XYZ file of C-alpha atoms in Angstrom:
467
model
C 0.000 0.000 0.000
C 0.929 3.158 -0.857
C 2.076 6.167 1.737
C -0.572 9.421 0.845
C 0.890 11.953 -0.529
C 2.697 14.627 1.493
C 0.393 17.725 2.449
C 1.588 21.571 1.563
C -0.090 24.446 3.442
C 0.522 28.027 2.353
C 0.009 30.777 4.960
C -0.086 34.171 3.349
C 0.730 37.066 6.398
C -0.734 40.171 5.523
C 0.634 43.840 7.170
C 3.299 41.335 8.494
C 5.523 44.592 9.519
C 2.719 46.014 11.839
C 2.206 43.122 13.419
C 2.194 43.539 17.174
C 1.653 39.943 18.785
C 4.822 38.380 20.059
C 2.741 34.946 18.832
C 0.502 33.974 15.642
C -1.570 30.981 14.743
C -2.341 30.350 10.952
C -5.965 28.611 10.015
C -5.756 25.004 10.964
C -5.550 22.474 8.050
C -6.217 18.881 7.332
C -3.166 16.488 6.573
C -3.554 12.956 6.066
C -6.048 12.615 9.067
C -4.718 15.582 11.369
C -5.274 18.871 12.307
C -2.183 20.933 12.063
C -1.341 24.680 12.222
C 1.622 26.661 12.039
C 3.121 29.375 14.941
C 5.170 32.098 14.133
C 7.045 34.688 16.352
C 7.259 37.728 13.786
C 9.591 39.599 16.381
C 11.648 36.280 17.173
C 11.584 34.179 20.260
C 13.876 35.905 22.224
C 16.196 35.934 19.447
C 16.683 38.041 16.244
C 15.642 35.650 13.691
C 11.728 34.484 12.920
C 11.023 31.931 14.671
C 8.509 29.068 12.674
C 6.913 25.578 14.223
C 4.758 23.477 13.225
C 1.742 22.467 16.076
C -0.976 19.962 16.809
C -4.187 22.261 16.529
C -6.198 19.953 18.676
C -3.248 18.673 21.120
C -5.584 19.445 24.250
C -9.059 17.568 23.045
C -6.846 14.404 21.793
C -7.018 11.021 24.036
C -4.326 10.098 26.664
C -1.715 8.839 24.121
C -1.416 10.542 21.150
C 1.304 10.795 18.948
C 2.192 11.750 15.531
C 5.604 10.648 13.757
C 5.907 13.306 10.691
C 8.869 14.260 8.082
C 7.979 18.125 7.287
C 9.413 20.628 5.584
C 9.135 24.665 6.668
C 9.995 26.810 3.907
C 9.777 30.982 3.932
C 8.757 32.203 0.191
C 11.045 34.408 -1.552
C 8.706 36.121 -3.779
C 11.812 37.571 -6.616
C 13.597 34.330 -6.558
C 12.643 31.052 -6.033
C 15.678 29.367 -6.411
C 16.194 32.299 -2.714
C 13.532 30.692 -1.010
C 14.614 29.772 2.696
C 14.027 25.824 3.666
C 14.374 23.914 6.615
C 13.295 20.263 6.923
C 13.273 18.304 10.008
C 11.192 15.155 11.531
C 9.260 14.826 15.223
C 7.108 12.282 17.322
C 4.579 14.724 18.206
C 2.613 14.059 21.702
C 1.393 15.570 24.497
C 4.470 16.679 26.148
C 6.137 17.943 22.202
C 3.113 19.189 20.483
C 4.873 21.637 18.247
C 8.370 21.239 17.018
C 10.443 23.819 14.538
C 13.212 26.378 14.230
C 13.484 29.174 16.766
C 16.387 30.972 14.291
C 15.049 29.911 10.993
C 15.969 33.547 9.129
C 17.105 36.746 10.317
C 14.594 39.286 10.715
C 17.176 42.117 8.567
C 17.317 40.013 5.874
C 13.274 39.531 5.698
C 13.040 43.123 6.559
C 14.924 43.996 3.735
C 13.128 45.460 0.692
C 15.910 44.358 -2.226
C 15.677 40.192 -0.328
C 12.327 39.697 -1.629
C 10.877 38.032 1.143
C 8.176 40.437 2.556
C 6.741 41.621 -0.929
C 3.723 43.955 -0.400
C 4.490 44.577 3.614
C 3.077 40.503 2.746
C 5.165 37.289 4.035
C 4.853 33.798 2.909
C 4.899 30.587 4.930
C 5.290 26.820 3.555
C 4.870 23.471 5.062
C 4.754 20.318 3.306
C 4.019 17.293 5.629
C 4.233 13.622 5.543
C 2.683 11.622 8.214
C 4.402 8.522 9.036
C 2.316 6.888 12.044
C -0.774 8.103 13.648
C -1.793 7.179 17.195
C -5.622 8.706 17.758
C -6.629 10.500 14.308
C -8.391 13.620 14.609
C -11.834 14.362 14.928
C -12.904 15.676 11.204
C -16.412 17.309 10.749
C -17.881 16.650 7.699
C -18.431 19.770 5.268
C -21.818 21.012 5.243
C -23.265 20.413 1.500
C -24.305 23.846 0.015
C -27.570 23.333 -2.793
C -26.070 25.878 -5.450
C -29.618 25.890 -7.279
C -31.304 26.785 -4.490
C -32.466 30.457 -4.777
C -30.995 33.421 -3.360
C -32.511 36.446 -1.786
C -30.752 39.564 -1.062
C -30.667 40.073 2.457
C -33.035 41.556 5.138
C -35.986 41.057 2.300
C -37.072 37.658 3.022
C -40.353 36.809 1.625
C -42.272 33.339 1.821
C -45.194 32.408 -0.713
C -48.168 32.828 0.840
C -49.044 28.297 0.299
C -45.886 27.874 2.669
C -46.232 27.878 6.253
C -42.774 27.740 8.424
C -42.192 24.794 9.891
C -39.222 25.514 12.312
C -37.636 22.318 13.895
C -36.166 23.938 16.952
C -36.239 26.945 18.696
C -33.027 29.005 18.649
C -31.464 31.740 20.637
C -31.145 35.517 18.994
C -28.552 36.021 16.525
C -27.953 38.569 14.113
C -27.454 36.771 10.832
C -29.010 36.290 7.670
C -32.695 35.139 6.938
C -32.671 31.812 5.127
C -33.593 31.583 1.734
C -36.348 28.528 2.168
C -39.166 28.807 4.789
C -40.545 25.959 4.495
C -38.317 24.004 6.522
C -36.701 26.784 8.593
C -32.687 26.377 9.558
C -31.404 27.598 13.502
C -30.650 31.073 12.307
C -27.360 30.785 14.235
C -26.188 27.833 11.870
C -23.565 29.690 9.319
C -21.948 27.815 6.389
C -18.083 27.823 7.319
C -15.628 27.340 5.000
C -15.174 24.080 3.128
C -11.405 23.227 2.483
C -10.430 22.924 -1.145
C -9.713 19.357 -2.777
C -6.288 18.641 -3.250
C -4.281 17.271 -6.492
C -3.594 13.659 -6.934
C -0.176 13.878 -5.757
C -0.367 16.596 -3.639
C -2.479 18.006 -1.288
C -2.402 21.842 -1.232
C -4.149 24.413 1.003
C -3.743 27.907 0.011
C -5.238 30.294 3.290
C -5.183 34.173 4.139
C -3.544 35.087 7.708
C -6.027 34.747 10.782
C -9.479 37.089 9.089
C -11.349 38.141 11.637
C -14.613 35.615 12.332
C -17.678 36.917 10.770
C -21.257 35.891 11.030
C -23.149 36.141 7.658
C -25.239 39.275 8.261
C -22.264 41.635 9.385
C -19.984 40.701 5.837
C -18.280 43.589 4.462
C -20.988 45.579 2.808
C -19.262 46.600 -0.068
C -19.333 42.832 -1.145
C -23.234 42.490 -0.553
C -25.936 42.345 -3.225
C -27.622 44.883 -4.461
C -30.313 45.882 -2.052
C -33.785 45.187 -3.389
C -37.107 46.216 -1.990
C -39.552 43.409 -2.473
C -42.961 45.890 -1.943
C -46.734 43.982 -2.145
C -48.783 44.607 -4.349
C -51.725 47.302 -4.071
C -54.329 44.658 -3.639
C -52.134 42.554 -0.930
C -51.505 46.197 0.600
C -55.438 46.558 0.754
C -56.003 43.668 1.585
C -53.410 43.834 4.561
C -55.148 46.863 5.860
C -58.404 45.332 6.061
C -57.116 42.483 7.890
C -55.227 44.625 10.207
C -58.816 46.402 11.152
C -60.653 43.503 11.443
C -58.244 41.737 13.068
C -57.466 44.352 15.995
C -60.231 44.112 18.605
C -59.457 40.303 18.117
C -55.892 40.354 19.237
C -56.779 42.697 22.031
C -59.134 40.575 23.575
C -56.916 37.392 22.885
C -54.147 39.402 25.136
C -55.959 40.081 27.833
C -57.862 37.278 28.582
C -56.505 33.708 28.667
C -57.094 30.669 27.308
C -59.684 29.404 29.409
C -61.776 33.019 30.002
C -62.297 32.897 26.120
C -66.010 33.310 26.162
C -68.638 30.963 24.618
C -69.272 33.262 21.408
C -65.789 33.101 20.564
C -65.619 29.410 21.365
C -68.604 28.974 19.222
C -66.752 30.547 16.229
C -63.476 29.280 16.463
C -63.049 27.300 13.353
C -64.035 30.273 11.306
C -61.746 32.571 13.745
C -59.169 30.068 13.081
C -59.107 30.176 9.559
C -59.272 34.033 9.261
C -56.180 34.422 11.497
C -54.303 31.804 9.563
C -55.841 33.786 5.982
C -54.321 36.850 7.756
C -51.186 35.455 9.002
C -50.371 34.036 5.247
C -51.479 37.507 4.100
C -48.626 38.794 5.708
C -46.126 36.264 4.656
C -46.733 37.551 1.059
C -45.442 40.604 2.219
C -41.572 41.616 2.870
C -40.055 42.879 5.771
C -39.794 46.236 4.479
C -43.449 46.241 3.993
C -44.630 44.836 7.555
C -42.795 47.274 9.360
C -43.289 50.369 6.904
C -47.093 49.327 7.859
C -46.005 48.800 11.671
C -47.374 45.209 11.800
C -45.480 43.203 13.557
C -47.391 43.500 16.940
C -50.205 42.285 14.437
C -48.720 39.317 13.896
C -47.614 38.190 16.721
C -51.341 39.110 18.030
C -52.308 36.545 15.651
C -49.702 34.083 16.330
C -50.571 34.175 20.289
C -54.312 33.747 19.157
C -53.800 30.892 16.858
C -51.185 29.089 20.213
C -54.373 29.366 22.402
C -56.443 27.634 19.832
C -53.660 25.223 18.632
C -55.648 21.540 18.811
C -51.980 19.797 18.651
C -48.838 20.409 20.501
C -46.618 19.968 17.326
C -48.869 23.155 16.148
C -48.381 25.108 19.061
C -44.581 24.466 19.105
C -44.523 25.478 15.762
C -46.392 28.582 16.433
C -44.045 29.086 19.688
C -40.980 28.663 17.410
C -42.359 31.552 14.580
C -42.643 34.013 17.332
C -39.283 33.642 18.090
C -38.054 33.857 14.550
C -40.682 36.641 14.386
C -38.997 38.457 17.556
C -35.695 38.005 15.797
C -36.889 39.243 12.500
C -38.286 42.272 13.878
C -35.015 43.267 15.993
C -32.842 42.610 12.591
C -34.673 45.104 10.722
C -33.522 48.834 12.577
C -30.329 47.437 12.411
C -29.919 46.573 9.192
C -31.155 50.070 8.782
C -28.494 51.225 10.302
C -26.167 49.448 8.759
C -27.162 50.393 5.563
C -27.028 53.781 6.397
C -23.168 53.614 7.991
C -22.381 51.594 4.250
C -24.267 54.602 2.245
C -21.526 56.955 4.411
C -18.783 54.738 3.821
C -19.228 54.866 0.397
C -19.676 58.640 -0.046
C -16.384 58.504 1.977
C -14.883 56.118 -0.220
C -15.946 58.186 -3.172
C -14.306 61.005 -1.613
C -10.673 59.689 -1.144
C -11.201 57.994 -4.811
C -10.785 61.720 -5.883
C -8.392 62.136 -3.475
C -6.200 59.119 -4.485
C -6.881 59.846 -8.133
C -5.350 63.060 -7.874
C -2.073 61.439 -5.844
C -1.826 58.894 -8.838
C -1.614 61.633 -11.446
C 0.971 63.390 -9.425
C 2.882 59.698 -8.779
C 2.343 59.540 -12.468
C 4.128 62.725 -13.629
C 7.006 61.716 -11.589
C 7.179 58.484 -12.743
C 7.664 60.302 -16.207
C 10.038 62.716 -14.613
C 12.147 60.162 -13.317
C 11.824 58.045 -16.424
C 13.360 61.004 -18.224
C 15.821 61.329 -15.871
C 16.566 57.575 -16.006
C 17.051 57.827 -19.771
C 19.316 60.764 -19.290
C 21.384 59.172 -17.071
C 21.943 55.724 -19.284
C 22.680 58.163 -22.451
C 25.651 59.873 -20.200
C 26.356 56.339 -18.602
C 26.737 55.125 -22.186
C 29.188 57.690 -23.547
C 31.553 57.341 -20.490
C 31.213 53.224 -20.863
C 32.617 54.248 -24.858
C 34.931 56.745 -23.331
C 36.415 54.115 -20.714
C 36.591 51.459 -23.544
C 38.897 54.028 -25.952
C 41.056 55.005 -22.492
C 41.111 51.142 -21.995
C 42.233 50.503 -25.768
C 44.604 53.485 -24.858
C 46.131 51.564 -21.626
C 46.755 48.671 -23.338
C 48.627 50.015 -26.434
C 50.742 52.077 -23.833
C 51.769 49.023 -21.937
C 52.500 47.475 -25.091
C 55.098 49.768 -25.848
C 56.402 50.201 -22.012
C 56.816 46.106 -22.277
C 58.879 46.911 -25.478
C 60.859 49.564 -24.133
C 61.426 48.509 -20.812
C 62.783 44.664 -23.113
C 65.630 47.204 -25.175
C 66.383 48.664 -21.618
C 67.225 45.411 -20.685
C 69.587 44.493 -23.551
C 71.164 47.864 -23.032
C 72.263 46.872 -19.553
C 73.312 43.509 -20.221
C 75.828 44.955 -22.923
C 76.799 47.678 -20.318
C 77.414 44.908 -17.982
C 79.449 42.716 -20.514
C 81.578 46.119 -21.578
C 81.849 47.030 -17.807
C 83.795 43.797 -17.641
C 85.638 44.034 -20.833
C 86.775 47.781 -19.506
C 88.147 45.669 -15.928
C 89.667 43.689 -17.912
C 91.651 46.439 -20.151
C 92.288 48.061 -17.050
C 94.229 45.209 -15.207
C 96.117 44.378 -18.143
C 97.249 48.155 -18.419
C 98.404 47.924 -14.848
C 100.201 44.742 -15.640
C 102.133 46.876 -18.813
C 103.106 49.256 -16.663
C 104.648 47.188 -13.993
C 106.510 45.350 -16.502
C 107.810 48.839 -18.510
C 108.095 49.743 -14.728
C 110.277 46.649 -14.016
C 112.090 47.444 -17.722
C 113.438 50.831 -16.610
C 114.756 49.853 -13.474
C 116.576 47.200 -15.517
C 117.806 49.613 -18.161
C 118.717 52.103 -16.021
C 121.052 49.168 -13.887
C 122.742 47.619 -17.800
C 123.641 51.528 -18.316
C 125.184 51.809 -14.770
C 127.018 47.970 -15.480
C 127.915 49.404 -19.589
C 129.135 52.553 -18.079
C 130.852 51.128 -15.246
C 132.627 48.494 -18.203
C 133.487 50.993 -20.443
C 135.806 52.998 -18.047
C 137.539 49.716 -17.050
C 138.272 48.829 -20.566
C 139.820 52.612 -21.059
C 142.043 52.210 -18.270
């Protein structure tokens, strides 16, 4: 059998220079059966390097002994050059006394910091790890991802409107929550219940998870605005309008009554009509389900309905009716408290907007300056390569210059040499003259003394052969 493949995890840290936690937590992932996530120290952990490891995200709800025995690689992106791209690899038995295990000095924090590295790109850093599981003692716990029905119809929000043949069935009563109506009434959802996000699939030889740093949670009514639907006012028709106002008349003393007295002081008239009281309130409660929210409370109706809906609990012949009942007063309660502030909030968006259109002019008007000094510079740039140009051709002829000199310094500096060797070879002919010369005039030296002593012996001769 063969080993799955390994699993890579991409952490993307936004505004990682403003960061002000000494700790961070990326989203937890799924690999090979596990819940993972990775913990950075953007400042260092007591050192002056990042500091990257890779935890157990659910070390504290696993059983009395756990373990997991994975290879993994940590790698910091280098966003100009791969081939730059820091990477560590290492391998742990992860458990409950080692549930995270990495580098405390994986890179310096001045060479991240820098802006010519090309790791923090966009005041944005990226994180890698790619992990492969070999033994598993206790496997997570993994929820199954909620299945999302993509034909099902959409409304835009706070204008929820139910066909007037549907009647809410709510399963459960829920606690407050301010989030989005659901689309389908007929079988009504906990309105705390939000969709989370569903991981991606993964390749066939790799699985890879690509996730933003940390958002901040969200419930589905209080999304950024600006990514919202058009806001659409679903308004009823003139006759459902009329018709709506008539109920609301007849339909008053009836609710007051059913408020003040209870169920059993209803008198015997009233008991004696209740099937056809019955059926009006439930014709006047699907009346206003053909209307939208906008509508009920532009015509102030809600304490109408709920009149109605406490009427038709006292008359309720089943419990499962009068839980149901129970249950759309609570969604009705709900409903009713969403509407001012949605209100609201559409107000505060309408001002954000008018202030976003405002620093759009503003920040069109800095891009056309940024612009003309782009061009400026540009010039400047183009200047500067011309000049940089003719001194490169200048250098090269000074270079071609250089060279031809040394040439001839080479060549000169050769007949130099030959000069002084025949200097040297005449300096020793001239020593040589010179101690022959001395020798010639010791010998004509040594002659004259020897002349001058035959004279003295012929002279000395010559008067003994006269006498």
């Amino acid at each position: 059998m063969e080993n799955p493949a390994p699993t890579k995890f991409t952490w993307k840290i936004d505004n990682f220079s403003k960061l002000t936690e000494k700790k961070l937590y990326s989203d937890i992932f799924i690999g090979q059966g596990c819940k993972w996530r990775l913990n950075i120290f953007p400042k260092g952990n007591n050192v002056d390097h990042l500091s990257i490891y890779l935890d157990v995200a659910d070390s504290v709800s696993l059983p009395n002994g756990w373990s997991r025995d994975a290879d993994f690689i940590l790698s910091v992106i280098n966003q100009f050059k791969k081939k730059s791209t820091v990477t560590k690899d290492t391998q742990h038995v992860f458990n409950a006394k080692e549930s995270d295990w990495g580098f405390t000095s994986f890179i310096p924090l001045s060479e991240i910091n820098s802006p010519a590295a090309g790791f923090l790109v966009n005041d944005t850093l990226r994180v890698e790890v790619e992990i492969e599981v070999r033994s598993v003692v206790h496997y997570s716990v993994i929820e199954p991802a909620k299945e999302v029905n993509q034909d099902e119809p959409k409304l835009p929000k706070r204008a929820v409107e139910t066909p007037p043949d549907q009647v809410p069935l709510p399963q459960k009563k829920v606690h407050k929550a301010a989030v989005e109506p659901p689309t389908d009434m007929v079988t009504l959802k906990p309105l705390n219940q939000t969709d989370g996000a569903v991981q991606t699939g993964a390749s066939s030889n790799e699985q890879e998870i690509v996730k933003e740093s940390l958002p901040p949670p969200t419930i589905v009514d209080e999304k950024d605005p600006l990514q919202d639907p058009p806001f659409e006012h679903v308004l009823s028709s003139p006759d459902v309008q009329e018709t709506s106002k008539n109920l609301l008349n007849e339909i008053s003393s009836r609710t007051r009554i059913q408020e003040l007295f209870p169920s059993n002081e209803m008198t015997v008239s009233i008991e004696a009509t209740r099937p056809d009281f019955v059926r009006q309130q439930k014709e006047a409660l699907l009346g206003f389900f053909s209307m939208s929210l906008e509508a009920i409370q532009q015509a102030n109706a809600f304490d109408n309905i709920e009149g109605i809906i406490l009427a038709l609990i006292q008359q309720a012949d089943s419990l499962q009716e009068k839980t149901v009942l129970e249950d759309l007063a609570s969604y009705l309660t709900e409903f009713r408290e969403s509407i001012p502030s949605s209100t609201i909030k559409a107000e505060t968006v309408e001002a954000c907007r008018i202030s976003l259109a405002g620093k759009t002019v503003d920040l069109n008007g800095i891009l056309d300056q940024r612009q003309k000094d782009i061009t400026t510079l540009e010039d400047t740039f183009s200047r500067l390569s011309e000049e940089q140009a003719k001194l490169q051709a200048e250098i090269q002829c000074l270079e071609i210059q250089k060279e031809s000199a040394r040439i001839e310094l080479q060549k000169a500096n050769e007949g130099a040499s030959r000069d002084l060797e025949e200097w040297r070879d005449l300096e020793g002919e001239i020593k040589q003259s010179n101690r022959e010369r001395l020798q010639a005039i010791e010998k004509l030296a040594l002659a004259n003394v020897r002349w001058k002593h035959f004279k003295e012996d012929l002279a000395e001769t010559m008067k003994n052969v006269e006498a």
